[in-house]
Amino acid sequence: MSDRATLANAIRALTMDAVQIPNSGHPGAPMGMADIAEVLYNDFMKHNPTNPNWADRDRFIMSNGHGSMLPYSVLHLTGYDLGIDDLKAFRKLHSKTPGHPEYGYAPGIETTTGPLGQGISNAVGFALAEKVMAAQFNKEGHEIVDHNTYVFLGDGCLMEGISHETCSLAGSFGLGKLICFYDDNNISIDGNVDGWFVDDTPARFEAYNWHVQSIDGHDPEAIKKATEAAIAETDKPSIICCKTVIGKGAPNKGGGHHVHGEALGVDEIAATREHLGWNHEPFVIPDDIYAGWDAKEAGKAAESAWDEKFAAYKAAYPAEAAEFERRIAGDLPADWEAYAQGKIAEINEAAPTQATRISSKMALNAFAPVLPEFIGGSADLTPSNNTFVDTSVKINDNNGSSAMNFEGNYISYGVREFGMSAMMNGITLHGGLVPYGATFLMFSEYARNALRMAALMKIQSIFVYTHDSIGLGEDGPTHQAVEQIPTLRMIPNMAVWRTCDAVETAVSWKVAIERKTGPSTLIYSRQNLAHQERTVEQIANIAKGGYILIDTDGTPDVIVIATGSEVDLAVKAAAESDKKVRVVSMPSVDAFEAQSDEYKESVLPSTVTARIAVEAAIMDSWWKYVGTHGKVIGMTTFGESAPAPELFEHFGITTSNVLKAINEVT
């Protein structure tokens, strides 16, 4: 079997050769962290290359995702379904090996990383999910959830503000199975970081309540001992500060900033081969080196041992085992559809006039009792967001105590909207839990990149946003959402719902709960909204995103399209108008666009060109529905500080203006 240095050099060789083909990539971090990866995977990682999705595997996250050739190389070497041709296709169209690790492309990639700081923040979510699942399912003598989350990260991850948000929370939670390796190489794209990053990183993490060690990142024995110590520390997350040389092995470019994000070049690759004593052609790995890395048999044995453990658990606790299997599979309860429809019918019967943020709590209280996988939270706005419901049990914030209750299902994230959202993505990716987290709609701006990542990864995170418009009132334009709704609708694969009453709100929750192929954004009002009367057919059509709420005999003279709090304005205008007015409620534009052409034509017939759209938001996106002959009533500026009724009057989002527009377009 090859020695450790030779095994690590396999990563270096594969990295420099793969990056050279497109002449694009980041060889520095993989070459610098190769020794750490070799020790971690060959001495500690519990994983099975033949079953990458085994429930109790350790998770590995490359937070400094520009170093993607490190996980790709390791996955190939250890025996995953990632062949040498896949490495040769690095950064090519539709390859399994894109320029940053992307979830769903290569087996063994746990999350998409690249925007720095989000990988470590996802990892905090992974580790928290492990802790919660263990508390909910493990029994004495039957620990079926017991795995670590390992993270590689760099200076850039630590500079990004999100790392402060989530690493602080990780220390508060005492996530002892979160173990991070910090690639302390002093280099970023602009050069030596001493001019702009002089933080005392060990002291920072000690202040966060982390277990901190500092080692030589090229000393395998030091790496091994530090990892053992980190695993032994069960009450605190661990960071191992590894002093490394970026691009180690490259004799002329190693240690400098050019190796961070540039291919080494043919001459430097030849010099590196000679320097390392790597006497093999590009992409040639000798059998003894493959043997030294191969994790297939060990992985099968580890999973087999877990299978035996789970079989014993299933015999002793059959109901819990069945629930565990359902949740890991991501399946809904067997009677979900009938149950949910019954609850929606009850809410319709109640016909409440209330803020949709209150209606959201009503829907959560209706659905949560049959969804133990729910794990909710808020970024320090729980009383305003109404996300703490009858079945909620706080994990943290227990009457001012630092004690944690990991059997709970509700997280007080503090004022950390971005961190909350990235952690939610990690919780989702871990499996077994469905997270929802809330803040004011305005503060979706802080969280935007994590929302985009959820949509990109096609994962089920549920983002709840209240105080949706100028209806927020006196807090003024700093807190009044204006452009947020249309820009959220612009994110590919993001489901966006803005509802007009309790029934639409309940349906929006049902759709979000069922949507496994992407995130959902649920947007609710602060102010009270009237209940709208509907038939059974209309209630069924809500899930289609847009439907006829008020209609007229024959072909309508005009169609008014509205969302959220503006639906009631449209309904009142239709009642007062002497024209034949159809009112279309469109709580979800993306859901409506996903319908058949026949359905969309039935709701918005092309023969009716007199159209109006009304929404208390920037109105540009509505022109595609109303056309050049139509009108849009909405916002063109920021809001003002005043009571909500005065603001709607001031900005002309009123029944009288809808009536005026009806007369102008017909």
XYZ file of C-alpha atoms in Angstrom:
666
model
C 0.000 0.000 0.000
C 1.252 3.494 -0.801
C 2.351 5.906 1.913
C 0.221 8.858 2.967
C 2.197 11.415 0.979
C 1.772 9.437 -2.234
C -1.963 9.026 -1.612
C -2.297 12.757 -1.069
C -0.273 13.448 -4.198
C -2.918 11.585 -6.204
C -5.302 14.446 -5.366
C -2.687 16.983 -6.411
C -2.013 15.234 -9.716
C -5.677 14.759 -10.623
C -6.401 18.365 -9.691
C -3.669 19.989 -11.755
C -4.369 17.763 -14.764
C -8.141 18.308 -14.660
C -7.853 22.078 -14.252
C -5.389 22.276 -17.125
C -7.816 20.839 -19.717
C -10.268 23.793 -19.622
C -7.396 26.055 -18.528
C -9.815 27.223 -15.875
C -10.212 26.423 -12.206
C -8.696 26.613 -8.753
C -5.885 24.130 -8.115
C -4.497 25.859 -5.038
C -6.933 24.742 -2.332
C -7.135 21.074 -3.387
C -3.356 20.799 -3.565
C -2.970 22.585 -0.243
C -5.624 20.507 1.567
C -4.748 17.144 0.024
C -2.986 15.880 3.149
C -5.997 16.747 5.323
C -8.376 15.008 2.904
C -6.218 11.880 2.846
C -6.283 11.535 6.636
C -9.969 12.370 6.933
C -11.159 9.909 4.301
C -8.783 7.064 5.033
C -8.960 7.214 8.828
C -12.309 8.722 9.792
C -15.014 9.163 7.143
C -17.960 6.785 7.504
C -19.395 6.499 4.001
C -20.289 3.946 1.368
C -19.314 4.741 -2.231
C -21.753 2.106 -3.499
C -24.665 3.788 -1.686
C -23.960 7.531 -1.474
C -27.344 8.237 0.170
C -27.052 5.863 3.131
C -28.914 7.628 5.925
C -26.240 7.423 8.634
C -23.214 8.370 6.535
C -20.894 11.140 7.614
C -21.391 14.302 5.587
C -18.510 16.100 3.871
C -18.897 19.692 2.685
C -16.341 21.668 0.684
C -17.335 25.154 1.781
C -14.475 26.717 -0.186
C -16.224 25.325 -3.237
C -13.765 26.742 -5.757
C -11.614 23.793 -4.636
C -14.107 21.391 -6.205
C -11.411 19.180 -7.696
C -10.625 17.978 -4.172
C -13.999 16.292 -3.551
C -14.183 15.142 -7.171
C -10.743 13.528 -6.865
C -11.552 11.920 -3.531
C -14.911 10.600 -4.718
C -13.227 9.066 -7.741
C -10.371 7.555 -5.743
C -12.570 6.083 -3.006
C -14.838 4.299 -5.473
C -17.900 6.429 -6.206
C -19.540 6.340 -9.620
C -17.330 9.157 -10.868
C -14.964 7.877 -13.511
C -11.704 9.231 -14.828
C -13.545 10.530 -17.895
C -15.740 12.569 -15.567
C -12.631 14.218 -14.149
C -11.382 14.902 -17.669
C -14.729 16.635 -18.316
C -14.130 19.146 -15.495
C -16.041 22.363 -16.171
C -17.533 21.057 -19.415
C -21.209 21.371 -20.335
C -23.438 18.820 -18.569
C -20.524 17.047 -16.875
C -20.746 15.609 -13.368
C -17.820 17.844 -12.416
C -18.802 21.505 -12.790
C -16.524 24.279 -11.598
C -17.993 24.292 -8.107
C -19.574 21.247 -6.437
C -23.217 21.104 -7.453
C -25.777 18.975 -5.672
C -27.372 16.368 -7.909
C -24.544 16.058 -10.433
C -21.881 13.833 -8.860
C -22.704 11.176 -6.254
C -21.374 12.110 -2.841
C -21.762 15.876 -3.259
C -23.956 16.858 -0.325
C -24.644 20.499 -1.217
C -23.865 23.097 -3.851
C -21.095 25.404 -2.695
C -19.310 28.316 -4.253
C -20.783 31.475 -2.731
C -18.359 31.541 0.177
C -19.681 31.069 3.691
C -22.784 29.196 2.617
C -21.161 25.769 2.743
C -20.188 26.100 6.391
C -23.633 27.563 7.049
C -25.328 24.627 5.326
C -23.110 22.406 7.463
C -24.431 23.959 10.667
C -27.895 22.989 9.395
C -26.697 19.459 8.624
C -25.219 19.078 12.109
C -28.303 20.523 13.795
C -30.519 18.157 11.792
C -28.409 15.203 12.927
C -28.778 16.324 16.535
C -32.549 16.743 16.248
C -33.100 13.468 14.404
C -30.972 11.653 16.990
C -33.009 13.142 19.832
C -36.296 12.292 18.146
C -35.461 8.713 17.138
C -32.572 7.233 19.111
C -33.404 4.951 22.025
C -31.122 3.580 24.701
C -28.981 0.938 23.050
C -30.381 1.825 19.616
C -28.497 4.792 18.169
C -29.595 4.764 14.542
C -28.664 8.431 13.973
C -24.996 8.942 14.815
C -22.787 10.664 12.267
C -20.451 13.622 11.885
C -20.465 16.608 9.563
C -17.007 17.469 8.256
C -16.277 20.783 6.550
C -13.344 22.206 4.625
C -13.330 26.002 4.560
C -10.990 28.854 3.740
C -10.264 32.483 4.491
C -13.043 33.636 2.165
C -15.670 31.645 4.057
C -14.553 33.270 7.289
C -14.583 36.765 5.796
C -18.159 36.453 4.570
C -20.593 37.764 7.160
C -22.832 34.716 7.017
C -20.120 32.636 8.686
C -20.373 34.873 11.756
C -24.139 34.326 11.914
C -24.108 30.555 11.685
C -20.866 29.730 13.498
C -22.134 31.766 16.435
C -25.323 29.703 16.421
C -23.374 26.438 16.137
C -21.536 27.337 19.318
C -24.797 28.200 21.049
C -26.214 24.811 20.082
C -23.069 22.944 21.121
C -22.972 20.922 17.905
C -20.205 18.530 18.876
C -20.431 16.503 15.667
C -19.591 19.491 13.477
C -15.863 19.382 12.675
C -14.274 22.013 10.448
C -10.835 22.165 8.865
C -9.740 25.737 8.164
C -7.299 26.045 5.262
C -5.139 28.791 6.768
C -2.924 29.588 3.783
C -2.969 33.407 3.946
C -3.823 33.733 0.253
C -6.872 34.925 -1.670
C -7.301 36.142 -5.230
C -5.922 39.602 -4.529
C -2.815 38.256 -2.804
C -1.645 37.812 0.770
C -4.619 38.412 3.055
C -2.624 40.124 5.791
C -3.659 43.450 4.298
C -7.375 42.793 4.769
C -7.855 39.822 7.088
C -6.075 40.126 10.408
C -8.729 38.457 12.563
C -7.542 36.253 15.386
C -9.521 33.285 14.078
C -8.799 30.896 16.975
C -9.892 33.551 19.486
C -12.985 34.314 17.435
C -14.103 30.691 17.502
C -13.252 30.266 21.163
C -15.553 33.218 21.782
C -18.244 31.361 19.836
C -17.902 28.418 22.262
C -16.049 26.215 19.790
C -13.280 23.697 20.438
C -10.221 25.153 18.709
C -6.925 23.562 17.652
C -4.066 24.831 15.494
C -1.826 22.433 13.577
C 0.482 21.977 10.595
C -1.942 21.043 7.818
C 0.686 18.956 6.054
C 1.558 16.730 9.032
C -0.601 13.589 8.841
C -0.013 12.632 12.479
C -0.987 16.093 13.666
C -4.096 16.009 11.467
C -5.052 12.596 12.829
C -4.575 13.544 16.479
C -6.494 16.801 16.038
C -9.375 14.993 14.344
C -9.488 12.427 17.147
C -9.589 15.235 19.696
C -12.360 16.992 17.771
C -14.442 13.810 17.656
C -13.891 13.300 21.378
C -15.243 16.805 22.127
C -18.993 16.163 22.058
C -20.242 19.393 23.638
C -18.740 21.918 21.235
C -18.278 22.191 17.487
C -14.633 22.002 16.464
C -12.421 24.013 14.175
C -8.954 22.771 13.331
C -6.870 25.666 12.029
C -4.527 24.023 9.538
C -1.500 26.046 8.450
C -1.005 25.096 4.814
C 0.786 26.120 1.635
C -1.639 26.886 -1.152
C -0.813 24.849 -4.252
C 1.602 22.679 -2.268
C 3.829 20.667 -4.571
C 4.030 23.308 -7.311
C 7.664 24.450 -6.937
C 7.332 27.869 -8.561
C 3.693 28.851 -8.038
C 2.885 27.156 -4.720
C 2.350 29.634 -1.894
C 1.343 32.478 -4.218
C -1.983 33.951 -5.207
C -1.822 32.942 -8.872
C -2.269 29.270 -7.969
C -5.528 30.142 -6.206
C -7.569 30.564 -9.366
C -5.410 29.806 -12.387
C -4.326 26.597 -14.084
C -0.692 25.793 -13.352
C 0.313 25.620 -17.007
C 2.141 22.866 -18.846
C 5.613 23.808 -17.642
C 4.638 24.114 -13.976
C 2.754 20.823 -14.111
C 5.887 19.118 -15.431
C 7.939 20.742 -12.678
C 5.360 19.668 -10.076
C 5.487 16.067 -11.246
C 9.245 16.093 -10.852
C 9.070 17.868 -7.488
C 6.551 15.374 -6.110
C 8.186 12.352 -7.688
C 4.902 11.650 -9.480
C 6.109 9.670 -12.469
C 2.768 8.955 -14.083
C 1.023 10.286 -17.156
C -1.959 12.636 -16.752
C -4.977 10.900 -15.186
C -3.054 7.673 -14.638
C -3.408 6.347 -11.087
C -1.461 3.148 -10.277
C -3.387 0.224 -8.853
C -1.643 0.382 -5.485
C -2.748 3.978 -5.032
C -6.322 3.110 -5.957
C -6.100 0.275 -3.420
C -4.908 2.700 -0.766
C -7.929 4.915 -1.337
C -10.625 2.308 -2.062
C -13.462 2.640 0.481
C -16.039 0.348 -1.113
C -15.578 -2.696 1.105
C -15.214 -0.684 4.292
C -18.267 1.328 3.290
C -20.362 -1.754 2.647
C -19.309 -3.170 6.005
C -20.187 0.058 7.814
C -23.610 0.226 6.195
C -24.201 -3.474 6.833
C -23.458 -2.953 10.523
C -25.928 -0.080 10.551
C -28.520 -2.235 8.765
C -28.230 -4.777 11.581
C -28.590 -2.000 14.126
C -31.658 -0.643 12.341
C -33.205 -4.124 12.108
C -32.893 -4.451 15.888
C -34.398 -0.983 16.289
C -37.260 -1.905 13.981
C -37.999 -5.045 15.963
C -38.039 -3.130 19.245
C -39.724 0.059 17.974
C -41.674 -0.741 14.789
C -43.752 2.449 14.741
C -40.714 4.684 15.192
C -38.798 2.740 12.538
C -41.627 3.137 10.043
C -41.772 6.845 10.781
C -37.999 7.147 10.346
C -38.178 5.402 6.975
C -41.057 7.614 5.833
C -39.276 10.788 6.802
C -35.918 9.818 5.311
C -37.719 8.923 2.077
C -39.417 12.333 2.114
C -42.872 10.794 1.846
C -46.000 12.430 3.214
C -48.333 10.558 5.590
C -50.527 8.029 3.799
C -53.750 9.934 4.499
C -52.269 13.369 3.821
C -54.470 14.444 0.891
C -57.798 13.724 2.580
C -56.599 15.201 5.852
C -55.336 18.415 4.257
C -58.446 18.923 2.149
C -60.579 18.456 5.242
C -58.623 21.120 7.110
C -58.920 23.551 4.199
C -62.684 22.970 4.180
C -62.822 23.725 7.910
C -60.905 26.977 7.402
C -63.252 27.939 4.586
C -66.223 27.238 6.839
C -64.726 29.415 9.577
C -64.424 32.276 7.046
C -62.167 34.466 9.182
C -61.351 38.079 8.405
C -57.776 38.435 9.614
C -54.218 39.128 8.528
C -52.831 36.346 6.404
C -49.908 36.055 8.836
C -52.580 34.944 11.340
C -54.101 32.702 8.686
C -50.653 31.174 8.215
C -50.585 30.223 11.882
C -54.081 28.768 11.483
C -52.857 26.628 8.570
C -49.777 25.521 10.495
C -51.915 24.524 13.443
C -54.107 22.534 11.062
C -51.298 20.663 9.273
C -48.467 20.375 11.808
C -50.020 17.658 14.012
C -49.547 15.084 11.229
C -46.135 16.396 10.120
C -43.573 15.680 12.846
C -40.871 16.381 10.251
C -41.687 20.096 10.498
C -38.962 22.204 12.109
C -39.905 25.857 12.272
C -38.251 29.070 13.282
C -37.930 32.790 12.930
C -35.144 35.357 12.731
C -36.142 37.032 15.997
C -39.676 37.885 14.821
C -41.689 34.942 16.123
C -44.550 37.016 17.610
C -44.876 38.971 14.362
C -44.389 36.079 11.953
C -46.767 33.767 13.880
C -44.665 30.684 13.178
C -44.754 29.274 16.723
C -47.852 27.081 16.869
C -49.562 24.616 19.192
C -47.211 21.742 18.342
C -44.059 23.879 18.483
C -41.425 23.080 21.101
C -38.411 25.348 21.328
C -34.982 23.844 20.872
C -33.260 26.976 22.167
C -34.407 30.146 23.927
C -35.712 28.120 26.855
C -36.739 30.840 29.301
C -33.377 32.550 29.008
C -31.422 29.374 29.645
C -28.599 28.136 27.428
C -29.911 24.584 27.805
C -31.046 22.959 24.587
C -33.978 20.662 23.949
C -33.124 18.806 20.750
C -36.356 16.849 20.898
C -37.995 20.145 20.011
C -38.968 21.456 16.589
C -38.635 25.244 16.728
C -35.516 27.388 16.389
C -34.975 30.932 17.580
C -32.377 31.995 14.997
C -31.805 35.471 16.381
C -31.343 38.362 13.961
C -29.723 36.162 11.320
C -31.927 36.043 8.206
C -29.157 34.916 5.835
C -27.777 32.381 8.276
C -31.251 31.021 9.006
C -31.950 30.481 5.318
C -28.647 28.728 4.609
C -29.068 26.544 7.683
C -32.553 25.621 6.491
C -31.027 24.424 3.227
C -28.626 22.226 5.188
C -31.477 20.836 7.288
C -33.399 19.984 4.126
C -30.392 18.327 2.494
C -29.706 16.228 5.576
C -33.086 14.526 5.232
C -35.845 13.628 7.659
C -36.918 17.200 8.416
C -38.826 19.921 6.537
C -37.738 23.382 7.680
C -39.703 26.586 7.543
C -38.257 29.890 8.687
C -39.662 33.378 8.807
C -38.857 37.066 8.841
C -40.327 40.264 7.380
C -40.485 40.263 3.583
C -38.101 43.209 3.445
C -35.376 41.119 5.045
C -35.546 38.507 2.321
C -32.959 40.871 0.829
C -30.439 39.754 3.446
C -31.200 36.104 2.695
C -31.408 36.311 -1.089
C -28.370 34.228 -2.005
C -29.480 31.321 0.181
C -32.908 31.456 -1.466
C -31.240 31.292 -4.848
C -29.178 28.291 -3.758
C -32.289 26.454 -2.586
C -33.891 27.043 -5.976
C -30.718 26.030 -7.806
C -30.468 22.792 -5.817
C -34.202 22.056 -6.246
C -34.695 21.433 -2.536
C -37.689 21.910 -0.257
C -37.060 24.833 2.044
C -40.113 26.892 3.016
C -39.426 30.606 3.457
C -42.185 32.535 5.230
C -42.338 36.313 4.806
C -44.842 38.563 6.565
C -45.497 42.318 6.483
C -45.705 42.144 2.718
C -46.223 45.727 1.499
C -46.937 49.338 2.380
C -49.653 47.700 4.482
C -46.914 47.417 7.096
C -47.709 51.018 7.898
C -45.880 53.290 10.292
C -42.479 51.559 10.266
C -42.033 53.261 6.930
C -40.155 52.599 3.698
C -37.163 50.908 5.334
C -39.468 48.048 6.282
C -42.127 48.275 3.559
C -41.584 45.744 0.796
C -41.993 47.223 -2.673
C -39.711 45.473 -5.171
C -39.256 42.188 -3.266
C -42.279 40.258 -4.582
C -41.532 40.714 -8.303
C -37.831 40.006 -7.842
C -38.552 36.823 -5.898
C -40.754 35.745 -8.797
C -37.741 36.166 -11.072
C -35.753 33.401 -9.336
C -35.987 30.251 -11.468
C -37.673 27.332 -9.684
C -38.832 29.485 -6.774
C -42.520 29.059 -5.951
C -43.916 32.388 -4.740
C -47.334 32.718 -3.077
C -49.029 35.944 -2.003
C -52.464 35.103 -0.649
C -55.647 37.093 -0.155
C -57.320 35.291 2.749
C -57.191 32.285 5.073
C -58.303 29.766 2.446
C -55.676 30.755 -0.091
C -53.132 30.772 2.727
C -53.981 27.217 3.741
C -53.699 26.099 0.126
C -50.324 27.822 -0.210
C -49.057 25.862 2.787
C -50.415 22.612 1.395
C -48.695 23.178 -1.949
C -45.409 24.105 -0.248
C -45.576 20.974 1.915
C -46.093 18.820 -1.160
C -43.450 20.521 -3.311
C -40.291 18.409 -3.160
C -38.557 19.820 -6.241
C -37.830 23.328 -5.051
C -38.308 25.957 -2.365
C -41.437 27.943 -1.656
C -41.792 31.556 -0.605
C -45.011 32.262 1.310
C -45.853 35.959 1.589
C -48.422 37.209 4.075
C -49.958 40.482 5.240
C -49.809 42.370 8.483
C -53.248 43.964 8.031
C -56.595 42.165 8.182
C -58.001 40.810 4.914
C -61.590 39.847 4.232
C -62.674 36.256 3.580
C -63.711 35.591 -0.020
C -66.642 33.297 -0.785
C -65.812 30.379 -3.092
C -67.268 27.211 -4.511
C -65.605 23.834 -4.039
C -64.302 24.083 -7.604
C -62.779 27.484 -6.946
C -61.026 26.183 -3.836
C -59.579 23.348 -5.915
C -58.354 25.855 -8.496
C -56.401 27.931 -5.974
C -53.520 25.462 -6.244
C -53.300 26.302 -9.945
C -51.962 29.709 -8.996
C -54.624 31.791 -10.722
C -58.364 31.243 -10.926
C -61.647 33.026 -11.527
C -62.909 34.374 -8.214
C -65.737 36.627 -9.485
C -67.306 36.140 -12.901
C -70.103 37.479 -15.009
C -72.584 36.072 -17.489
C -71.116 35.792 -20.951
C -67.820 37.210 -22.067
C -66.492 39.762 -19.579
C -65.896 43.342 -20.644
C -62.770 43.527 -18.509
C -60.571 41.253 -16.412
C -59.036 42.473 -13.151
C -56.097 40.428 -11.873
C -55.070 40.884 -8.257
C -53.051 39.275 -5.480
C -52.988 39.437 -1.708
C -54.576 42.408 -0.017
C -55.555 43.891 -3.378
C -57.954 41.070 -4.259
C -60.632 42.581 -2.039
C -60.234 45.938 -3.795
C -60.858 44.201 -7.103
C -63.889 42.344 -5.755
C -65.429 45.550 -4.415
C -64.746 47.374 -7.667
C -66.420 44.598 -9.647
C -69.483 44.835 -7.411
C -69.718 48.619 -7.921
C -68.991 48.659 -11.664
C -71.683 48.714 -14.324
C -69.347 46.714 -16.596
C -69.126 42.942 -16.820
C -66.047 42.357 -14.673
C -64.150 39.126 -14.126
C -61.854 39.099 -11.077
C -58.923 36.710 -11.225
C -57.056 36.031 -8.020
C -53.486 35.074 -8.837
C -51.712 34.119 -5.598
C -48.900 32.353 -7.484
C -47.765 33.500 -10.907
C -45.352 30.581 -11.317
C -48.022 28.024 -10.452
C -50.378 29.639 -12.959
C -47.701 29.631 -15.656
C -47.191 25.891 -15.085
C -50.807 25.148 -16.069
C -51.946 23.989 -19.479
C -52.545 26.521 -22.215
C -56.206 25.510 -22.189
C -56.576 26.323 -18.495
C -54.766 29.640 -18.775
C -56.924 30.601 -21.739
C -60.058 29.734 -19.759
C -59.005 32.123 -17.013
C -57.515 34.867 -19.177
C -59.172 34.535 -22.612
C -57.083 36.174 -25.303
C -60.207 37.739 -26.779
C -60.556 39.973 -23.713
C -57.836 42.593 -24.057
C -59.302 45.024 -21.541
C -57.302 44.021 -18.499
C -56.116 45.518 -15.220
C -53.624 44.201 -12.702
C -53.441 45.496 -9.157
C -50.751 44.717 -6.592
C -49.107 46.816 -3.896
C -45.644 46.225 -5.345
C -43.511 47.420 -8.231
C -45.744 46.731 -11.177
C -43.425 46.083 -14.137
C -43.959 42.314 -14.311
C -47.738 42.605 -14.716
C -47.614 44.114 -18.193
C -47.245 40.643 -19.726
C -50.801 39.900 -18.545
C -52.515 43.201 -19.291
C -50.772 44.108 -22.553
C -50.276 47.540 -24.026
C -53.988 48.331 -23.827
C -54.277 47.459 -20.161
C -53.451 49.199 -16.910
C -51.445 48.292 -13.835
C -52.147 49.777 -10.421
C -49.228 49.435 -8.070
C -46.064 51.023 -6.750
C -43.465 53.009 -8.653
C -41.586 54.418 -5.660
C -40.662 53.469 -2.128
C -43.309 53.824 0.560
C -43.817 56.343 3.339
C -44.287 56.289 7.086
C -48.004 56.468 7.923
C -50.924 54.214 8.872
C -51.654 51.609 6.205
C -55.078 52.981 5.099
C -53.542 56.403 4.487
C -50.727 54.863 2.468
C -53.027 52.902 0.179
C -55.018 56.084 -0.424
C -51.844 58.125 -0.963
C -50.427 55.699 -3.529
C -53.743 55.197 -5.302
C -54.164 51.508 -4.568
C -57.874 51.830 -3.923
C -61.236 50.555 -5.057
C -62.002 53.902 -6.659
C -58.842 53.750 -8.747
C -59.656 50.210 -9.854
C -63.116 51.469 -10.911
C -61.509 54.360 -12.761
C -59.175 51.972 -14.572
C -62.119 49.718 -15.515
C -63.824 52.638 -17.179
C -60.637 53.704 -18.957
C -59.816 50.328 -20.528
C -63.366 49.413 -21.641
